[in-house]
Short mmCIF file of the C-alpha atoms (twelve columns), coordinates in Angstrom:
data_MODEL
# 
_entry.id   MODEL 
# 
loop_
_atom_site.group_PDB 
_atom_site.id 
_atom_site.type_symbol 
_atom_site.label_atom_id 
_atom_site.label_alt_id 
_atom_site.label_comp_id 
_atom_site.label_asym_id 
_atom_site.label_seq_id 
_atom_site.Cartn_x 
_atom_site.Cartn_y 
_atom_site.Cartn_z 
_atom_site.pdbx_PDB_model_num 
ATOM 1   C CA . UNK A 1   -45.975 -11.340 -35.573 1 
ATOM 2   C CA . UNK A 2   -43.960 -13.825 -34.048 1 
ATOM 3   C CA . UNK A 3   -41.674 -12.050 -33.637 1 
ATOM 4   C CA . UNK A 4   -43.016 -8.641  -32.668 1 
ATOM 5   C CA . UNK A 5   -44.071 -10.880 -29.523 1 
ATOM 6   C CA . UNK A 6   -41.409 -11.693 -28.512 1 
ATOM 7   C CA . UNK A 7   -39.050 -8.708  -29.383 1 
ATOM 8   C CA . UNK A 8   -41.185 -6.570  -27.355 1 
ATOM 9   C CA . UNK A 9   -41.529 -8.952  -24.156 1 
ATOM 10  C CA . UNK A 10  -37.925 -9.606  -23.910 1 
ATOM 11  C CA . UNK A 11  -37.829 -5.747  -24.002 1 
ATOM 12  C CA . UNK A 12  -40.388 -5.571  -20.919 1 
ATOM 13  C CA . UNK A 13  -39.224 -7.978  -19.296 1 
ATOM 14  C CA . UNK A 14  -36.091 -6.558  -19.532 1 
ATOM 15  C CA . UNK A 15  -37.403 -2.656  -18.297 1 
ATOM 16  C CA . UNK A 16  -39.610 -3.995  -15.242 1 
ATOM 17  C CA . UNK A 17  -36.115 -6.173  -13.968 1 
ATOM 18  C CA . UNK A 18  -35.148 -2.025  -12.955 1 
ATOM 19  C CA . UNK A 19  -39.269 -1.041  -12.463 1 
ATOM 20  C CA . UNK A 20  -39.939 -1.042  -8.000  1 
ATOM 21  C CA . UNK A 21  -42.731 -0.290  -6.049  1 
ATOM 22  C CA . UNK A 22  -43.230 4.080   -7.240  1 
ATOM 23  C CA . UNK A 23  -46.387 6.484   -6.876  1 
ATOM 24  C CA . UNK A 24  -46.722 8.073   -10.322 1 
ATOM 25  C CA . UNK A 25  -46.861 6.186   -13.570 1 
ATOM 26  C CA . UNK A 26  -48.075 7.277   -17.285 1 
ATOM 27  C CA . UNK A 27  -47.342 4.581   -21.057 1 
ATOM 28  C CA . UNK A 28  -47.870 4.770   -24.658 1 
ATOM 29  C CA . UNK A 29  -48.163 1.999   -26.603 1 
ATOM 30  C CA . UNK A 30  -48.510 3.534   -30.690 1 
ATOM 31  C CA . UNK A 31  -46.064 4.820   -32.366 1 
ATOM 32  C CA . UNK A 32  -46.171 4.792   -36.836 1 
ATOM 33  C CA . UNK A 33  -42.460 3.031   -36.956 1 
ATOM 34  C CA . UNK A 34  -44.628 -0.184  -35.500 1 
ATOM 35  C CA . UNK A 35  -44.572 -1.134  -31.945 1 
ATOM 36  C CA . UNK A 36  -43.233 1.374   -28.698 1 
ATOM 37  C CA . UNK A 37  -44.131 1.458   -25.116 1 
ATOM 38  C CA . UNK A 38  -42.071 3.880   -22.300 1 
ATOM 39  C CA . UNK A 39  -43.623 3.853   -18.675 1 
ATOM 40  C CA . UNK A 40  -42.158 6.399   -16.004 1 
ATOM 41  C CA . UNK A 41  -42.271 6.506   -13.119 1 
ATOM 42  C CA . UNK A 42  -41.154 8.598   -9.792  1 
ATOM 43  C CA . UNK A 43  -39.663 11.612  -11.988 1 
ATOM 44  C CA . UNK A 44  -35.974 13.376  -13.084 1 
ATOM 45  C CA . UNK A 45  -34.859 11.281  -9.579  1 
ATOM 46  C CA . UNK A 46  -37.180 7.656   -9.193  1 
ATOM 47  C CA . UNK A 47  -37.785 5.252   -12.755 1 
ATOM 48  C CA . UNK A 48  -37.830 6.143   -16.222 1 
ATOM 49  C CA . UNK A 49  -38.340 2.748   -18.590 1 
ATOM 50  C CA . UNK A 50  -38.094 3.559   -22.221 1 
ATOM 51  C CA . UNK A 51  -38.852 0.192   -24.552 1 
ATOM 52  C CA . UNK A 52  -39.235 0.386   -28.642 1 
ATOM 53  C CA . UNK A 53  -39.726 -2.735  -30.587 1 
ATOM 54  C CA . UNK A 54  -40.098 -2.298  -34.884 1 
ATOM 55  C CA . UNK A 55  -40.833 -5.357  -37.047 1 
ATOM 56  C CA . UNK A 56  -40.714 -4.619  -41.078 1 
ATOM 57  C CA . UNK A 57  -38.749 -2.160  -42.943 1 
ATOM 58  C CA . UNK A 58  -35.541 -1.591  -45.116 1 
ATOM 59  C CA . UNK A 59  -33.576 -2.607  -41.902 1 
ATOM 60  C CA . UNK A 60  -35.506 -6.357  -40.471 1 
ATOM 61  C CA . UNK A 61  -35.899 -5.826  -36.827 1 
ATOM 62  C CA . UNK A 62  -34.625 -3.273  -34.391 1 
ATOM 63  C CA . UNK A 63  -35.452 -3.065  -30.249 1 
ATOM 64  C CA . UNK A 64  -34.465 -1.067  -27.532 1 
ATOM 65  C CA . UNK A 65  -33.891 -1.078  -23.626 1 
ATOM 66  C CA . UNK A 66  -34.176 1.953   -21.811 1 
ATOM 67  C CA . UNK A 67  -34.261 1.431   -18.124 1 
ATOM 68  C CA . UNK A 68  -32.369 4.290   -15.852 1 
ATOM 69  C CA . UNK A 69  -32.598 4.206   -11.781 1 
ATOM 70  C CA . UNK A 70  -31.462 6.774   -8.819  1 
ATOM 71  C CA . UNK A 71  -31.416 9.517   -11.217 1 
ATOM 72  C CA . UNK A 72  -26.860 11.086  -11.780 1 
ATOM 73  C CA . UNK A 73  -25.411 9.116   -9.430  1 
ATOM 74  C CA . UNK A 74  -28.434 5.637   -9.606  1 
ATOM 75  C CA . UNK A 75  -28.016 3.167   -12.343 1 
ATOM 76  C CA . UNK A 76  -28.226 3.336   -15.276 1 
ATOM 77  C CA . UNK A 77  -28.385 0.360   -17.872 1 
ATOM 78  C CA . UNK A 78  -28.852 0.976   -21.959 1 
ATOM 79  C CA . UNK A 79  -29.053 -2.201  -24.629 1 
ATOM 80  C CA . UNK A 80  -30.063 -2.131  -28.375 1 
ATOM 81  C CA . UNK A 81  -30.220 -4.780  -31.592 1 
ATOM 82  C CA . UNK A 82  -30.979 -4.943  -34.311 1 
ATOM 83  C CA . UNK A 83  -31.049 -8.098  -36.531 1 
ATOM 84  C CA . UNK A 84  -31.275 -7.728  -40.087 1 
ATOM 85  C CA . UNK A 85  -30.569 -5.204  -43.514 1 
ATOM 86  C CA . UNK A 86  -27.457 -4.925  -44.749 1 
ATOM 87  C CA . UNK A 87  -25.134 -4.806  -41.593 1 
ATOM 88  C CA . UNK A 88  -26.584 -8.241  -40.395 1 
ATOM 89  C CA . UNK A 89  -26.742 -8.889  -37.010 1 
ATOM 90  C CA . UNK A 90  -25.404 -5.872  -33.923 1 
ATOM 91  C CA . UNK A 91  -26.262 -6.084  -29.598 1 
ATOM 92  C CA . UNK A 92  -24.707 -2.906  -28.317 1 
ATOM 93  C CA . UNK A 93  -25.017 -3.535  -24.547 1 
ATOM 94  C CA . UNK A 94  -24.313 -0.078  -22.051 1 
ATOM 95  C CA . UNK A 95  -24.014 0.073   -17.923 1 
ATOM 96  C CA . UNK A 96  -23.441 2.715   -16.016 1 
ATOM 97  C CA . UNK A 97  -23.083 2.853   -11.395 1 
ATOM 98  C CA . UNK A 98  -22.568 5.422   -9.501  1 
ATOM 99  C CA . UNK A 99  -22.967 8.464   -11.725 1 
ATOM 100 C CA . UNK A 100 -20.178 10.732  -13.176 1 
ATOM 101 C CA . UNK A 101 -17.837 8.841   -10.692 1 
ATOM 102 C CA . UNK A 102 -18.685 5.542   -10.419 1 
ATOM 103 C CA . UNK A 103 -18.519 3.081   -12.373 1 
ATOM 104 C CA . UNK A 104 -19.207 2.665   -15.981 1 
ATOM 105 C CA . UNK A 105 -19.261 -0.051  -18.879 1 
ATOM 106 C CA . UNK A 106 -19.790 -0.707  -23.253 1 
ATOM 107 C CA . UNK A 107 -20.064 -3.610  -24.576 1 
ATOM 108 C CA . UNK A 108 -20.784 -3.673  -28.581 1 
ATOM 109 C CA . UNK A 109 -20.608 -7.047  -30.999 1 
ATOM 110 C CA . UNK A 110 -21.360 -7.197  -34.196 1 
ATOM 111 C CA . UNK A 111 -22.093 -10.523 -36.548 1 
ATOM 112 C CA . UNK A 112 -22.060 -10.218 -40.507 1 
ATOM 113 C CA . UNK A 113 -21.792 -8.146  -42.724 1 
ATOM 114 C CA . UNK A 114 -18.895 -7.020  -45.447 1 
ATOM 115 C CA . UNK A 115 -16.428 -6.622  -42.410 1 
ATOM 116 C CA . UNK A 116 -17.441 -9.804  -40.677 1 
ATOM 117 C CA . UNK A 117 -17.016 -10.953 -36.947 1 
ATOM 118 C CA . UNK A 118 -16.261 -8.614  -34.503 1 
ATOM 119 C CA . UNK A 119 -16.326 -7.711  -30.398 1 
ATOM 120 C CA . UNK A 120 -14.853 -4.650  -28.715 1 
ATOM 121 C CA . UNK A 121 -15.140 -3.972  -24.829 1 
ATOM 122 C CA . UNK A 122 -14.272 -0.617  -22.633 1 
ATOM 123 C CA . UNK A 123 -14.268 -1.099  -19.225 1 
ATOM 124 C CA . UNK A 124 -14.107 2.743   -16.813 1 
ATOM 125 C CA . UNK A 125 -14.255 4.058   -13.794 1 
ATOM 126 C CA . UNK A 126 -15.514 7.435   -12.936 1 
ATOM 127 C CA . UNK A 127 -16.595 10.871  -14.953 1 
ATOM 128 C CA . UNK A 128 -14.540 12.084  -17.789 1 
ATOM 129 C CA . UNK A 129 -12.479 11.369  -20.383 1 
ATOM 130 C CA . UNK A 130 -11.684 7.355   -20.869 1 
ATOM 131 C CA . UNK A 131 -9.177  5.088   -22.915 1 
ATOM 132 C CA . UNK A 132 -10.860 3.586   -25.313 1 
ATOM 133 C CA . UNK A 133 -12.143 0.115   -26.529 1 
ATOM 134 C CA . UNK A 134 -9.295  -1.864  -29.033 1 
ATOM 135 C CA . UNK A 135 -10.949 -2.594  -32.839 1 
ATOM 136 C CA . UNK A 136 -12.168 -6.150  -33.358 1 
ATOM 137 C CA . UNK A 137 -11.007 -9.061  -34.938 1 
ATOM 138 C CA . UNK A 138 -11.389 -9.369  -38.706 1 
ATOM 139 C CA . UNK A 139 -13.387 -12.592 -40.468 1 
ATOM 140 C CA . UNK A 140 -13.170 -12.005 -44.068 1 
ATOM 141 C CA . UNK A 141 -14.308 -9.105  -45.830 1 
ATOM 142 C CA . UNK A 142 -13.519 -5.974  -46.696 1 
ATOM 143 C CA . UNK A 143 -12.306 -4.217  -44.054 1 
ATOM 144 C CA . UNK A 144 -11.594 -4.186  -40.468 1 
ATOM 145 C CA . UNK A 145 -13.662 -5.029  -37.305 1 
ATOM 146 C CA . UNK A 146 -16.028 -2.618  -36.258 1 
ATOM 147 C CA . UNK A 147 -13.675 -1.140  -32.840 1 
ATOM 148 C CA . UNK A 148 -17.435 0.595   -31.202 1 
ATOM 149 C CA . UNK A 149 -16.561 2.486   -28.682 1 
ATOM 150 C CA . UNK A 150 -14.947 3.127   -25.784 1 
ATOM 151 C CA . UNK A 151 -15.809 3.119   -22.639 1 
ATOM 152 C CA . UNK A 152 -17.360 5.427   -21.275 1 
ATOM 153 C CA . UNK A 153 -16.851 7.991   -18.024 1 
ATOM 154 C CA . UNK A 154 -12.911 6.337   -17.391 1 
ATOM 155 C CA . UNK A 155 -10.755 8.268   -14.901 1 
ATOM 156 C CA . UNK A 156 -6.782  9.454   -14.990 1 
ATOM 157 C CA . UNK A 157 -4.204  8.916   -18.177 1 
ATOM 158 C CA . UNK A 158 -5.533  6.905   -21.482 1 
ATOM 159 C CA . UNK A 159 -4.708  3.237   -21.184 1 
ATOM 160 C CA . UNK A 160 -4.400  3.229   -17.001 1 
ATOM 161 C CA . UNK A 161 -5.987  0.142   -16.080 1 
ATOM 162 C CA . UNK A 162 -9.026  -0.059  -13.667 1 
ATOM 163 C CA . UNK A 163 -7.198  -1.060  -10.408 1 
ATOM 164 C CA . UNK A 164 -4.841  2.076   -10.735 1 
ATOM 165 C CA . UNK A 165 -7.827  5.186   -12.176 1 
ATOM 166 C CA . UNK A 166 -9.321  2.710   -8.260  1 
ATOM 167 C CA . UNK A 167 -6.318  3.234   -6.511  1 
ATOM 168 C CA . UNK A 168 -5.630  7.413   -7.994  1 
ATOM 169 C CA . UNK A 169 -8.695  7.907   -6.322  1 
ATOM 170 C CA . UNK A 170 -9.883  9.275   -3.002  1 
ATOM 171 C CA . UNK A 171 -10.845 7.221   -0.032  1 
ATOM 172 C CA . UNK A 172 -14.432 8.539   0.091   1 
ATOM 173 C CA . UNK A 173 -15.072 7.355   -3.775  1 
ATOM 174 C CA . UNK A 174 -12.951 4.584   -3.858  1 
ATOM 175 C CA . UNK A 175 -15.846 3.905   -1.064  1 
ATOM 176 C CA . UNK A 176 -18.103 4.907   -2.532  1 
ATOM 177 C CA . UNK A 177 -17.649 2.828   -5.462  1 
ATOM 178 C CA . UNK A 178 -17.089 -0.332  -3.666  1 
ATOM 179 C CA . UNK A 179 -20.836 0.664   -2.366  1 
ATOM 180 C CA . UNK A 180 -22.235 0.913   -6.135  1 
ATOM 181 C CA . UNK A 181 -20.685 -2.894  -6.598  1 
ATOM 182 C CA . UNK A 182 -22.271 -4.684  -3.810  1 
ATOM 183 C CA . UNK A 183 -25.721 -3.533  -5.171  1 
ATOM 184 C CA . UNK A 184 -23.359 -4.465  -9.101  1 
ATOM 185 C CA . UNK A 185 -22.708 -7.612  -8.285  1 
ATOM 186 C CA . UNK A 186 -25.899 -8.618  -6.050  1 
ATOM 187 C CA . UNK A 187 -28.357 -7.716  -8.937  1 
ATOM 188 C CA . UNK A 188 -27.698 -10.081 -12.510 1 
ATOM 189 C CA . UNK A 189 -26.461 -6.797  -13.747 1 
ATOM 190 C CA . UNK A 190 -23.956 -6.957  -17.578 1 
ATOM 191 C CA . UNK A 191 -21.785 -9.503  -17.020 1 
ATOM 192 C CA . UNK A 192 -18.626 -7.894  -17.804 1 
ATOM 193 C CA . UNK A 193 -19.115 -4.527  -15.341 1 
ATOM 194 C CA . UNK A 194 -19.896 -7.662  -12.683 1 
ATOM 195 C CA . UNK A 195 -16.652 -8.453  -13.643 1 
ATOM 196 C CA . UNK A 196 -15.452 -5.019  -12.766 1 
ATOM 197 C CA . UNK A 197 -16.743 -5.311  -9.452  1 
ATOM 198 C CA . UNK A 198 -15.441 -7.723  -8.178  1 
ATOM 199 C CA . UNK A 199 -11.481 -7.254  -8.998  1 
ATOM 200 C CA . UNK A 200 -11.779 -4.062  -7.286  1 
ATOM 201 C CA . UNK A 201 -13.488 -5.174  -4.514  1 
ATOM 202 C CA . UNK A 202 -10.923 -7.962  -4.447  1 
ATOM 203 C CA . UNK A 203 -8.314  -4.992  -4.554  1 
ATOM 204 C CA . UNK A 204 -9.722  -3.155  -2.201  1 
ATOM 205 C CA . UNK A 205 -9.419  -6.546  0.704   1 
ATOM 206 C CA . UNK A 206 -5.737  -7.209  0.300   1 
# 
């Protein structure tokens, strides 16, 4: 019971970070897999948040948090975590600012299981295909590290650095990205996304 309350409280705190004051509101509590909470404000262009928690079963403890602000050109974040089961402990976090032409960052980590400990980080700017993240290091056991998914939505050639991709954008696109970066740096977003934005801001000020 204590674990269930903890998972739910963490999810609610995360989702409430993205909820401004808007007119419509809907929520549900229940679900056959344990505990589920859903919140929606403002429709497709407003704010949407979802929190799900499950305790027990063959997979142990799992939690999911999703939030969307501003529609296709706004800011989107997703975080999932799972504890228990045959794979041990794994976590995944994704952040996107600026929609299809904005900034995207993906960070995933896995601890436990046959593949040991692995970490993968991918960063991308704008829309289109992106370069994949590097595979995680193998820390004992058979097989390589998990190396989960590359950064979403990069532009330009595979393996192109974020600075090169940023410089390849049109002036209007660069202004849009830098405007989003101001919100990201000041808004307590994922550390990888904040670091990328600071690099781009420093490059643009030269």
